[in-house]
Coordinates of C-alpha atoms and ligand atoms in Angstrom, one line a residue:
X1 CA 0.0 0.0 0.0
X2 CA 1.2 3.8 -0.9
X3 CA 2.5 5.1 1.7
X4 CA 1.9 8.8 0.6
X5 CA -1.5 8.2 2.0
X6 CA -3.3 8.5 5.3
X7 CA -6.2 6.2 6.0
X8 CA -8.8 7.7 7.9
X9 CA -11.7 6.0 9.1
X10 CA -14.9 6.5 11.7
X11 CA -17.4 3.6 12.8
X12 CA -20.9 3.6 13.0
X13 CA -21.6 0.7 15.1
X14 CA -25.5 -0.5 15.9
X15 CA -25.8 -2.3 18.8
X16 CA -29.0 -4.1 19.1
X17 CA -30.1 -4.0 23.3
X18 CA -30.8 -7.1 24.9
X19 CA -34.2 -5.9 25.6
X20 CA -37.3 -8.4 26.4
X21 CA -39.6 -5.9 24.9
X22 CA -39.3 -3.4 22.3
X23 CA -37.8 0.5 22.3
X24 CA -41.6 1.8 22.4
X25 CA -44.0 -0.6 23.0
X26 CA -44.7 -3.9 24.3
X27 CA -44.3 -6.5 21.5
X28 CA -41.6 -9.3 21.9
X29 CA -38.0 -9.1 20.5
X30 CA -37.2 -12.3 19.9
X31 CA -35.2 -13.1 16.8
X32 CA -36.4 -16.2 14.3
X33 CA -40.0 -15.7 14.7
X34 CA -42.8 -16.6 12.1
X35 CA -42.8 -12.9 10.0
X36 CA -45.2 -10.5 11.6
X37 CA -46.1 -12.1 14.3
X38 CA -44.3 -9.7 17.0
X39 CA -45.0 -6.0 15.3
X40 CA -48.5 -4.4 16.8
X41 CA -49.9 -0.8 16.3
X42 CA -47.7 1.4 17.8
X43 CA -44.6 -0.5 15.9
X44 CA -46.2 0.0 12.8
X45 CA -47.2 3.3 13.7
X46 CA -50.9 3.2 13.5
X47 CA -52.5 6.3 14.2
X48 CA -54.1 7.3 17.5
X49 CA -51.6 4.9 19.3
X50 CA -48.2 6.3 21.2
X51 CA -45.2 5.2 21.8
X52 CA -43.8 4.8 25.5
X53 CA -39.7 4.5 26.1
X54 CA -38.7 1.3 27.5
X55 CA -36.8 2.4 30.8
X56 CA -34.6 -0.3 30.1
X57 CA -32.9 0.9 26.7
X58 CA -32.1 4.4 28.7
X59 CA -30.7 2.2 31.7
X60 CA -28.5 0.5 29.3
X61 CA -27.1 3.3 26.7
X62 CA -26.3 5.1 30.8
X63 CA -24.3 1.7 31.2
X64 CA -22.9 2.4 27.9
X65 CA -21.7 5.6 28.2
X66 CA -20.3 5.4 31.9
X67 CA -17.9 2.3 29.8
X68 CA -16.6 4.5 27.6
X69 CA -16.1 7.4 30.1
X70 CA -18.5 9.5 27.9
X71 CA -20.7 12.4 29.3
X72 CA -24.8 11.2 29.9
X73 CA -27.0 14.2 28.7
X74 CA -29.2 15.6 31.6
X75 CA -31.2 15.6 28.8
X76 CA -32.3 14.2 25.6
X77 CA -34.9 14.0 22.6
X78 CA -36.1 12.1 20.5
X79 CA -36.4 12.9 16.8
X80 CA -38.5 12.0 13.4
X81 CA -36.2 10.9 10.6
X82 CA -38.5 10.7 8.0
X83 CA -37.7 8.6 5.0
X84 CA -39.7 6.3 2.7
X85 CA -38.9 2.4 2.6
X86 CA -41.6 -0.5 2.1
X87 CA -39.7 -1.3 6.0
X88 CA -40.9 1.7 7.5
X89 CA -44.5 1.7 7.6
X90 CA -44.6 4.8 9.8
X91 CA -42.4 7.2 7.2
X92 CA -39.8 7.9 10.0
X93 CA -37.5 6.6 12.2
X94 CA -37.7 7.6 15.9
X95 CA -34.1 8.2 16.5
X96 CA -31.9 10.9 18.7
X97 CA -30.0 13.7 16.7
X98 CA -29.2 17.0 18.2
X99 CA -29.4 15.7 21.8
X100 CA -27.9 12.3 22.1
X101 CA -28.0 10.6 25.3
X102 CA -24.3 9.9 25.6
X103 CA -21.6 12.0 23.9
X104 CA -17.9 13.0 24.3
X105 CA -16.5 9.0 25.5
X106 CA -13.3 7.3 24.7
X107 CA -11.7 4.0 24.7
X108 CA -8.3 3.0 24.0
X109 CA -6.8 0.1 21.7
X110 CA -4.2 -1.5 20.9
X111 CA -2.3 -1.2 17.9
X112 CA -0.6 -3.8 15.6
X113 CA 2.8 -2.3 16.6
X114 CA 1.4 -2.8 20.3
X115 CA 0.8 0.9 21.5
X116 CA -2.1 1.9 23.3
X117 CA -3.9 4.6 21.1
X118 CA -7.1 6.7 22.0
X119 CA -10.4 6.7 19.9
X120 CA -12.9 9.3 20.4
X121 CA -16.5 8.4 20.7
X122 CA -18.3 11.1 19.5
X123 CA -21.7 9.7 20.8
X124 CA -24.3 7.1 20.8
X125 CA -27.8 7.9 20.4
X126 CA -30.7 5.5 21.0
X127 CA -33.2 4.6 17.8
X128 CA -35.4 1.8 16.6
X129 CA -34.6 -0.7 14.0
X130 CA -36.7 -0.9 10.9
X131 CA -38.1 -4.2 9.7
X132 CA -36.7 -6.4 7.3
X133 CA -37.6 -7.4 3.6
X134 CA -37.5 -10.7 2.5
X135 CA -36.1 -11.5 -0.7
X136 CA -35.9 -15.5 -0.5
X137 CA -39.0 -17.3 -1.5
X138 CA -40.7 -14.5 -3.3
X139 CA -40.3 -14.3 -7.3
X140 CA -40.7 -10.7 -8.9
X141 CA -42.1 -9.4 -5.4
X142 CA -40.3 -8.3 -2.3
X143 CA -41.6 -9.6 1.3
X144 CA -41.6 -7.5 4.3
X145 CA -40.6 -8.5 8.2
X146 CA -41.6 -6.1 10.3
X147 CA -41.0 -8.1 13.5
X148 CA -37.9 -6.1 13.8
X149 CA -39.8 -2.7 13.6
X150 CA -39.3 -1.3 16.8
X151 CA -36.2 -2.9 18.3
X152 CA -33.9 -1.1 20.4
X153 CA -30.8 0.2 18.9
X154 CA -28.0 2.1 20.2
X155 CA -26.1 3.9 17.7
X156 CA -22.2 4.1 18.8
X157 CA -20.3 6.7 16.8
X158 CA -16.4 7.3 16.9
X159 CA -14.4 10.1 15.5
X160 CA -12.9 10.0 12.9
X161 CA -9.5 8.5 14.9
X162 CA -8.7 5.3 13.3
X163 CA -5.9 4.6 10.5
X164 CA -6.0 1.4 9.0
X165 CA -8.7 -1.6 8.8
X166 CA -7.0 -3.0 11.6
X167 CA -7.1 -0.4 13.8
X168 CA -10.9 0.0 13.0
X169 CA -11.2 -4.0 13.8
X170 CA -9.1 -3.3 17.4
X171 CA -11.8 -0.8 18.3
X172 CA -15.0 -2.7 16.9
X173 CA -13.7 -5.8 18.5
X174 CA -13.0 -3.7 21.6
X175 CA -17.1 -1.6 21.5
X176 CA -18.1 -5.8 21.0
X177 CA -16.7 -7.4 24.0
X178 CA -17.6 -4.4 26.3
X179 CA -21.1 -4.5 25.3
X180 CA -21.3 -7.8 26.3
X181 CA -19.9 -7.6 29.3
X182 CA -22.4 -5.0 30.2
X183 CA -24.8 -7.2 29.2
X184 CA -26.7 -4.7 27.1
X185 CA -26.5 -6.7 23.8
X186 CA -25.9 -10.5 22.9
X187 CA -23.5 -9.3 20.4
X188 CA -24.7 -11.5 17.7
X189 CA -23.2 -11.0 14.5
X190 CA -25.1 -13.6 11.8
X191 CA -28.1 -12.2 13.3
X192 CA -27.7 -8.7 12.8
X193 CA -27.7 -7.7 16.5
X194 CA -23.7 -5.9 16.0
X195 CA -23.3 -4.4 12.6
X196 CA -21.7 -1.5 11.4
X197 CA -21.4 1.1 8.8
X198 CA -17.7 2.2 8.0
X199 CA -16.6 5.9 6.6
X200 CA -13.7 5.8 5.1
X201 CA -11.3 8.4 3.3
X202 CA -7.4 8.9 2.1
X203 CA -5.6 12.3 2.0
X204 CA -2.1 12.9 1.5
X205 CA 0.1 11.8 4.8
X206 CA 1.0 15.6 6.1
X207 CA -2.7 16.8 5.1
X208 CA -4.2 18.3 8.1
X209 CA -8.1 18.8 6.3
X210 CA -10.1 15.0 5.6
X211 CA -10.1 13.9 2.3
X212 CA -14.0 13.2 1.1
X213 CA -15.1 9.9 2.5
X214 CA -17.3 7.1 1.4
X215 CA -19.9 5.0 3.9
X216 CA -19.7 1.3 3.6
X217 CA -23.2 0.0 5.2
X218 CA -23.9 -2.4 6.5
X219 CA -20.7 -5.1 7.6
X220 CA -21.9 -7.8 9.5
X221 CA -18.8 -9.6 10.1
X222 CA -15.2 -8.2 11.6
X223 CA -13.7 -10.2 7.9
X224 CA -15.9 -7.8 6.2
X225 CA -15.3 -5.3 7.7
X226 CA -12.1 -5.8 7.2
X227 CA -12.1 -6.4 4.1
X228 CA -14.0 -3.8 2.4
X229 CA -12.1 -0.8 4.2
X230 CA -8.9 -2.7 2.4
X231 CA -10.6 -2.7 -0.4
X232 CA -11.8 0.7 -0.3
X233 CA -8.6 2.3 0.2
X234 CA -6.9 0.9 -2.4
X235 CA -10.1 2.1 -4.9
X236 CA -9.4 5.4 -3.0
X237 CA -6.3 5.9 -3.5
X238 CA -6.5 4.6 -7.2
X239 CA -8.7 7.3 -8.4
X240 CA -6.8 9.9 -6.9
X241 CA -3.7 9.0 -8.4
X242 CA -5.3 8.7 -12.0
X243 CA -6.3 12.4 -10.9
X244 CA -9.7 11.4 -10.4
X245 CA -11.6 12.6 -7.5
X246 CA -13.6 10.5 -4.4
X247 CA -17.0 10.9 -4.6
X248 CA -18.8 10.9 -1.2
X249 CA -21.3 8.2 -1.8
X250 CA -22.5 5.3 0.6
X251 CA -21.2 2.1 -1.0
X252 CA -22.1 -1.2 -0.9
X253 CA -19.7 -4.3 0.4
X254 CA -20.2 -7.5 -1.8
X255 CA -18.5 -10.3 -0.2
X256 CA -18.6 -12.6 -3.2
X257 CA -16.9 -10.1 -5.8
X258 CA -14.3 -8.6 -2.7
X259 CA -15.4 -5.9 -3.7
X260 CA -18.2 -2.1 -2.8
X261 CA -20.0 -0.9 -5.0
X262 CA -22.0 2.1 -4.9
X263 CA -25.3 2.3 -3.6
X264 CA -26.4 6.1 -3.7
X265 CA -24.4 9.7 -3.7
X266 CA -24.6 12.4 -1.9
X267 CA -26.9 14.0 -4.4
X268 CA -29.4 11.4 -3.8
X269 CA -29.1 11.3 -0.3
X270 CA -32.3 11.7 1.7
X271 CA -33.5 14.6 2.6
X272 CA -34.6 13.3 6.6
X273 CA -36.6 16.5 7.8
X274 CA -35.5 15.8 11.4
X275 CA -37.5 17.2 13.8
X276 CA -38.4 16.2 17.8
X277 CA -41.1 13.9 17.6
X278 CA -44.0 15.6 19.5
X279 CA -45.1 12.3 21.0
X280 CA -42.5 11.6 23.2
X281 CA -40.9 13.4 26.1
X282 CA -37.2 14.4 26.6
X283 CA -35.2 11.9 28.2
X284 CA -34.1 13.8 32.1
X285 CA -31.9 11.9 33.8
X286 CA -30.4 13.0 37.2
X287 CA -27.5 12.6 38.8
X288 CA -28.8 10.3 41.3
X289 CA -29.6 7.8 38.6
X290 CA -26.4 8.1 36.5
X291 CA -24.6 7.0 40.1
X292 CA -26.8 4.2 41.0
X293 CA -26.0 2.8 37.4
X294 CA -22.5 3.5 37.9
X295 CA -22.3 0.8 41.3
X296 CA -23.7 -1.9 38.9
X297 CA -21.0 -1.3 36.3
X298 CA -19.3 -5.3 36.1
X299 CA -15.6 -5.4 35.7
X300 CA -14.9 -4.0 32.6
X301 CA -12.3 -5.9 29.9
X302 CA -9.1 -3.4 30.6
X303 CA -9.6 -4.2 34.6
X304 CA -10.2 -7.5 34.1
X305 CA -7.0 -7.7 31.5
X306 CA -5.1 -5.9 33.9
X307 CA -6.3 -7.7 37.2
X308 CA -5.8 -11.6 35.5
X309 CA -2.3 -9.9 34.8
X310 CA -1.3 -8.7 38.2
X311 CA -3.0 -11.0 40.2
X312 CA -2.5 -14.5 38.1
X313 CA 1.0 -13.5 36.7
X314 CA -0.5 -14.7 33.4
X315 CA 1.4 -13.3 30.4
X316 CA -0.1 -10.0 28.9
X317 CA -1.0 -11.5 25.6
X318 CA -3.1 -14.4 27.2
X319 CA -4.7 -12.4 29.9
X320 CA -5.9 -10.4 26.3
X321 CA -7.2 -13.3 24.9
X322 CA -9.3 -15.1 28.0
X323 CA -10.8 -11.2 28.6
X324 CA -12.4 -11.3 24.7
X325 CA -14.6 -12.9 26.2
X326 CA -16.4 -13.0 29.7
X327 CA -17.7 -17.4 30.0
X328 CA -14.4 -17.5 28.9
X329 CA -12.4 -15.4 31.3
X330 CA -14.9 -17.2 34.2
X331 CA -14.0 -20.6 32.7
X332 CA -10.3 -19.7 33.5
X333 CA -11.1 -18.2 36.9
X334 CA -12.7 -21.1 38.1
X335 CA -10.2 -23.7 36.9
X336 CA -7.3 -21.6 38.3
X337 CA -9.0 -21.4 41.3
X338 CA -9.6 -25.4 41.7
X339 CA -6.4 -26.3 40.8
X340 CA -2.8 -26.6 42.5
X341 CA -1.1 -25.4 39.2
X342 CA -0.1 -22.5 38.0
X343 CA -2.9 -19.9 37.1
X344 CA -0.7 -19.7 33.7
X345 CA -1.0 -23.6 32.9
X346 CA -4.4 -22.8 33.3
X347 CA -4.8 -20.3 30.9
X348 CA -2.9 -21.8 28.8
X349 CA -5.2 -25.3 28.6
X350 CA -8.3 -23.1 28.7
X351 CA -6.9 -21.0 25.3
X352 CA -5.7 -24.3 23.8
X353 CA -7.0 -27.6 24.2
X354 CA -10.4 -26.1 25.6
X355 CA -10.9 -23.6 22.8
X356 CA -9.9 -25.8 20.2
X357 CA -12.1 -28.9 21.2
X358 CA -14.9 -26.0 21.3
X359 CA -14.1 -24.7 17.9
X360 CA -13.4 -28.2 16.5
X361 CA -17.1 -29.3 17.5
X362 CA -19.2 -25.9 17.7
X363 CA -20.0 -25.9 21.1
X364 CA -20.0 -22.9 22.9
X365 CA -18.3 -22.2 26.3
X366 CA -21.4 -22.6 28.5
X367 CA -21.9 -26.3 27.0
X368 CA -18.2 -27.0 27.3
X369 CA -18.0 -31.2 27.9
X370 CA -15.2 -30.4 30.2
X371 CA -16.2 -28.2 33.4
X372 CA -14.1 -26.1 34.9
X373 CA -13.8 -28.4 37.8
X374 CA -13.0 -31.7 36.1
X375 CA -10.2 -29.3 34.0
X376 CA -9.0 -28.4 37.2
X377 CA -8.3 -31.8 38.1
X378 CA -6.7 -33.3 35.1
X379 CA -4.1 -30.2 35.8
X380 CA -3.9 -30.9 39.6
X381 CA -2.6 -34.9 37.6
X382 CA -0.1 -33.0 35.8
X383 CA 1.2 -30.9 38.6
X384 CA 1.8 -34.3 40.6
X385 CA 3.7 -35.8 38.4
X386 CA 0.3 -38.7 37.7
X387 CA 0.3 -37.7 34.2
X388 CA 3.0 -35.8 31.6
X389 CA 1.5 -32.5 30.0
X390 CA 1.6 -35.0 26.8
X391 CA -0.5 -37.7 28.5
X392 CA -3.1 -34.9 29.7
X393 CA -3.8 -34.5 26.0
X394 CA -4.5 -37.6 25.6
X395 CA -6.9 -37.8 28.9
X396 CA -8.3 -34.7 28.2
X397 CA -9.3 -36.1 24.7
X398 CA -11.0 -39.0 26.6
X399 CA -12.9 -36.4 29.0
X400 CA -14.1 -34.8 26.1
X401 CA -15.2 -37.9 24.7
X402 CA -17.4 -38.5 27.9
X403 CA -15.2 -41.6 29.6
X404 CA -15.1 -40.1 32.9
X405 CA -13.0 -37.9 35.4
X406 CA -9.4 -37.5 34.6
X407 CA -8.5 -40.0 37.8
X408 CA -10.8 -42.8 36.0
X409 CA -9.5 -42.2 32.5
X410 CA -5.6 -42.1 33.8
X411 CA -6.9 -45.9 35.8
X412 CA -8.5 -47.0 33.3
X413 CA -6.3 -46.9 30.5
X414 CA -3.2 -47.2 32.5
X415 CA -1.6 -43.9 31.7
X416 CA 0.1 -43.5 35.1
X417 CA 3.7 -41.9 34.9
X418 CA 6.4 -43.9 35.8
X419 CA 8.1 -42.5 38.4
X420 CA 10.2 -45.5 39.8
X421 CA 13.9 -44.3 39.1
X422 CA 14.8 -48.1 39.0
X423 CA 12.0 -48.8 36.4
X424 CA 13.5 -45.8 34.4
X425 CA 17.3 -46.6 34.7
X426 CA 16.1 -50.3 33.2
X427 CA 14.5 -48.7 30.5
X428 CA 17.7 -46.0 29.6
X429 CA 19.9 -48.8 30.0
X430 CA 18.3 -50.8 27.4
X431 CA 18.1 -47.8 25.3
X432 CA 21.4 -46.9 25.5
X433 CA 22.7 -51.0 24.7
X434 CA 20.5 -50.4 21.6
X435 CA 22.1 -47.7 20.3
X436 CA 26.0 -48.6 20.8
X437 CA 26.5 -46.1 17.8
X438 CA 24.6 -43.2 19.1
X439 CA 25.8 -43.5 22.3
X440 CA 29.4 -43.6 21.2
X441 CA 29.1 -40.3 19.0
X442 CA 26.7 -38.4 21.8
X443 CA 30.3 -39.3 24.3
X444 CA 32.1 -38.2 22.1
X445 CA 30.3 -34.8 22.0
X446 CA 27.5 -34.6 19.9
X447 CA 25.3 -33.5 23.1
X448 CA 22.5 -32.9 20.8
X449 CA 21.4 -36.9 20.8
X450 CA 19.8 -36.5 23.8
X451 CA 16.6 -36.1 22.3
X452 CA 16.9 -39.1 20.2
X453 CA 17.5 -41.2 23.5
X454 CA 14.7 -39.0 25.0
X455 CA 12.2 -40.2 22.2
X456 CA 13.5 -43.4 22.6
X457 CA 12.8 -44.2 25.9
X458 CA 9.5 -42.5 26.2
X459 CA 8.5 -44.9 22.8
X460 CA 9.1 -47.5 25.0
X461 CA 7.6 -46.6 28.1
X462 CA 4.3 -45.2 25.4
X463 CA 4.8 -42.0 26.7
X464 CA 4.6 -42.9 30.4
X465 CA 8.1 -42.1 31.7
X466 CA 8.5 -38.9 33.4
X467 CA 10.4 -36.8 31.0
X468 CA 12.6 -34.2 33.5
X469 CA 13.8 -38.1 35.2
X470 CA 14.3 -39.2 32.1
X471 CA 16.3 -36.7 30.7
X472 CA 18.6 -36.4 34.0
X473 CA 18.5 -40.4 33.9
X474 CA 20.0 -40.3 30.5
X475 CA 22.6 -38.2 31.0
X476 CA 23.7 -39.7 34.1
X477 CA 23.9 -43.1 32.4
X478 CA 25.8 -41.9 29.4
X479 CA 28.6 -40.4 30.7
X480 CA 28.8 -43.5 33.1
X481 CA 31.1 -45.2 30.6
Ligands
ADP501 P1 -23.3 11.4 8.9 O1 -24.3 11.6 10.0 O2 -23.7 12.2 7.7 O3 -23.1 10.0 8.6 P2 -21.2 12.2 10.7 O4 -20.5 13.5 10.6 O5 -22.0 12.0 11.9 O6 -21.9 12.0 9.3 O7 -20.1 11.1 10.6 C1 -20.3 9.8 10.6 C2 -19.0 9.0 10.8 O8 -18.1 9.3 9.7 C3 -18.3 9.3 12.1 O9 -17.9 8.1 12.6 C4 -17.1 10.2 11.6 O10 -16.0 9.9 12.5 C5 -16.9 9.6 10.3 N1 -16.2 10.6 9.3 C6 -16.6 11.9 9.1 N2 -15.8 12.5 8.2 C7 -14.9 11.5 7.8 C8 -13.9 11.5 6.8 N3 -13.6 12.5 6.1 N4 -13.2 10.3 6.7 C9 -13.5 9.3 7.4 N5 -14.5 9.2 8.3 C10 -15.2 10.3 8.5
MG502 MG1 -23.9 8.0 8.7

């Protein structure tokens, strides 16, 4: 990539709000049900019915903002974006603009070179979804969803702080895991529930004024995401160089071509006619209420990064990946806890075996086939000296596979270590007659045959033979004669 460009790049993240009920009245919001069966008048914006705010949705943007260190606005309205779209049965969107309820946060990521770096969040404003049209099934018509009509959205908007795709990645990732934490929003990508919409521009490195940026709607997967700001910048950068000019324009992402295209200009854009909906009443929220939400903060990601750091003496880059996610970071606490071994062998089985047999068979965290508890054991095995960290693959393989506790597997199969220095000096001393030559040339200097004697003696014993007596076994024996 040219490096007489600068990226530039701000996210529009919607974050759908774990809400029972919807942003203004009191249908359901469960996702996957039969099509509109969970919109009723006030969602499609009947007349003669009003909306009512959810306390909930202002409880949780409050949460939201007190994250990100932002401001909460003593007060805030609610506006009419008024648009036309078969989705929109009403004609607008009941959304925040001049007066959002939280403004002026931060948050701070990481880069690829490993510095901390600051990204402005302007603000995030509450607003409900639209509903959904329906293109499979239906041959020269469109079908409309409006189950979705209605759902709570917060609307999290950063400045325009980040350089590259993967700094834009660091911070959505980062907006992701917090809002789960907080338990505001499940997070769930495939079903829409975190999506976001990226702008995007280039200008010559040095240039202190933004270049004109494009919007990329609607990216509903980090790749994407990814992977149309990459693309972007390159088409950017290309039709400046040909002496072209960026048009601003909101563009769409296709993932099977790799590649946006655009959807409509500027020109086009939508007139929205904003104005405060005259049905609802400002949002006033005292200070009283901003500190009662601020006691039921959880432990945010950075504490909990910091803390599993400090506290565990796990290494920085592991302590970032068990805090991505909070089953998972729990999973680790209580297996550290329950076991005599090191927090950091802990982690380390929880990031490794654990996550892979997850991965491998789809399972998520909360079904895992291995608790926390029967973990905890196979590493307290491990720790003494039962079982090799090789053998514990093996067991924990079996656990997975539902044969039992660690101590029944280990029984079972016969997989205790041998520990008996006699029984080992038998078995290196019939290694070592084996190998005359080896043995001769390793005397003679060539230290590095160790391992082969190693391997050796553990293919004999299948794997049983404590390695660290092994080794000092070996040695012992070899320079014997
Ligand atoms: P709009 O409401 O028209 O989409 P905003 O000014 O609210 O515009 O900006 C939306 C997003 O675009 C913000 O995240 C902001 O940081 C980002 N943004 C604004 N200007 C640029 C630019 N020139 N290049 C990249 N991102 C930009
Ligand atoms: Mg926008």
């Amino acid at each position: 990539m040219s490096t007489a460009w600068e990226t530039v790049i701000g996210l529009e993240i919607h974050t759908q709000l774990a809400t029972t009920s919807k942003i203004f009245s009191g249908s359901p919001t469960a996702y996957g049900a039969e099509p509109n069966t969970q919109a009723n008048l006030v969602d499609l914006g009947y007349p003669g019915v009003l909306p009512v705010l959810n306390a909930e949705v202002v409880r949780m943007a409050c949460k939201f903002g007190l994250a990100v260190n932002a401001r909460i606005a003593p007060r805030s309205v609610f506006a009419r974006k008024n648009y036309f779209y078969p989705d929109l049965p009403k004609g607008y969107q009941i959304s925040q603009y001049e007066l959002p309820i939280v403004f002026d946060g931060e948050l701070q990521i990481e880069t690829a070179a490993g510095d901390e770096k600051r990204i402005g969040i302007t603000r995030a404003h509450l607003e409900e979804d639209a509903g959904k049209s329906v293109h499979e099934g239906f041959s020269q018509a469109t079908g409309i969803d409006l189950n979705r009509a209605g759902t709570p959205l917060l609307e999290i908007v950063s400045e325009p702080d980040l350089r590259s795709a993967s700094e834009a990645i660091a911070y959505m990732r980062k907006i992701h895991t917090i809002v789960r934490y907080l338990g505001i929003s499940d997070g769930n990508m495939q079903e829409g529930s975190f999506r976001c919409d990226a702008n995007v521009s280039v200008r010559p490195r040095g240039q202190a004024e933004l270049g004109t940026r494009t919007e990329l709607k609607n990216l509903n997967s980090f790749r994407f995401v990814e992977k149309a700001i990459n693309y972007e910048i390159e088409r950017q950068i290309d039709v400046l160089e040909d002496g072209g000019e960026v048009v601003q324009e909101t563009r769409l992402y296709d993932s099977d071509k790799d590649e946006t295209r655009p959807m409509r200009s500027k020109e086009e854009a939508n007139d929205y006619r904003y104005f405060p909906d005259p049905d609802l009443l400002p949002v006033e929220i005292s200070e009283d209420y901003i500190a009662a939400v601020r006691e039921s903060l959880p432990e945010l990601p950075d504490a909990k990064r910091k803390r599993f750091v400090d506290d565990y003496g796990l290494r920085p880059d592991d302590a970032g990946i068990l805090i991505l996610s909070l089953p998972l970071a729990d999973f680790f606490e209580a297996t550290a806890a329950a076991t005599a071994a090191a927090p950091q062998v802990a982690a380390n089985w929880v990031i490794g075996e654990l996550s892979a047999a997850l991965n491998r068979d789809g399972v998520a965290i909360a079904d895992s086939r291995i608790a926390a508890g029967a973990l905890a054991r196979l590493l307290d095995r491990i720790e003494d000296n039962t079982i090799s960290g090789k053998i514990a693959k093996e067991v924990f393989e079996a656990m997975w596979d539902g044969e039992g506790s660690a101590d029944d597997i280990i029984e079972s199969r016969g997989l205790r270590q041998i520990t008996d220095s006699s029984a080992i000096d038998s078995v290196v001393d019939a290694v070592i007659a084996a190998n005359p030559g080896q043995a001769a040339e390793y005397r003679a200097g060539k230290e590095k045959l160790l391992g082969f004697f190693v391997g050796q003696v553990m293919k004999e014993t299948q794997g049983k033979a404590n390695p660290a007596q092994v080794n000092e076994a070996l040695k012992r024996r070899l320079k014997a004669e």
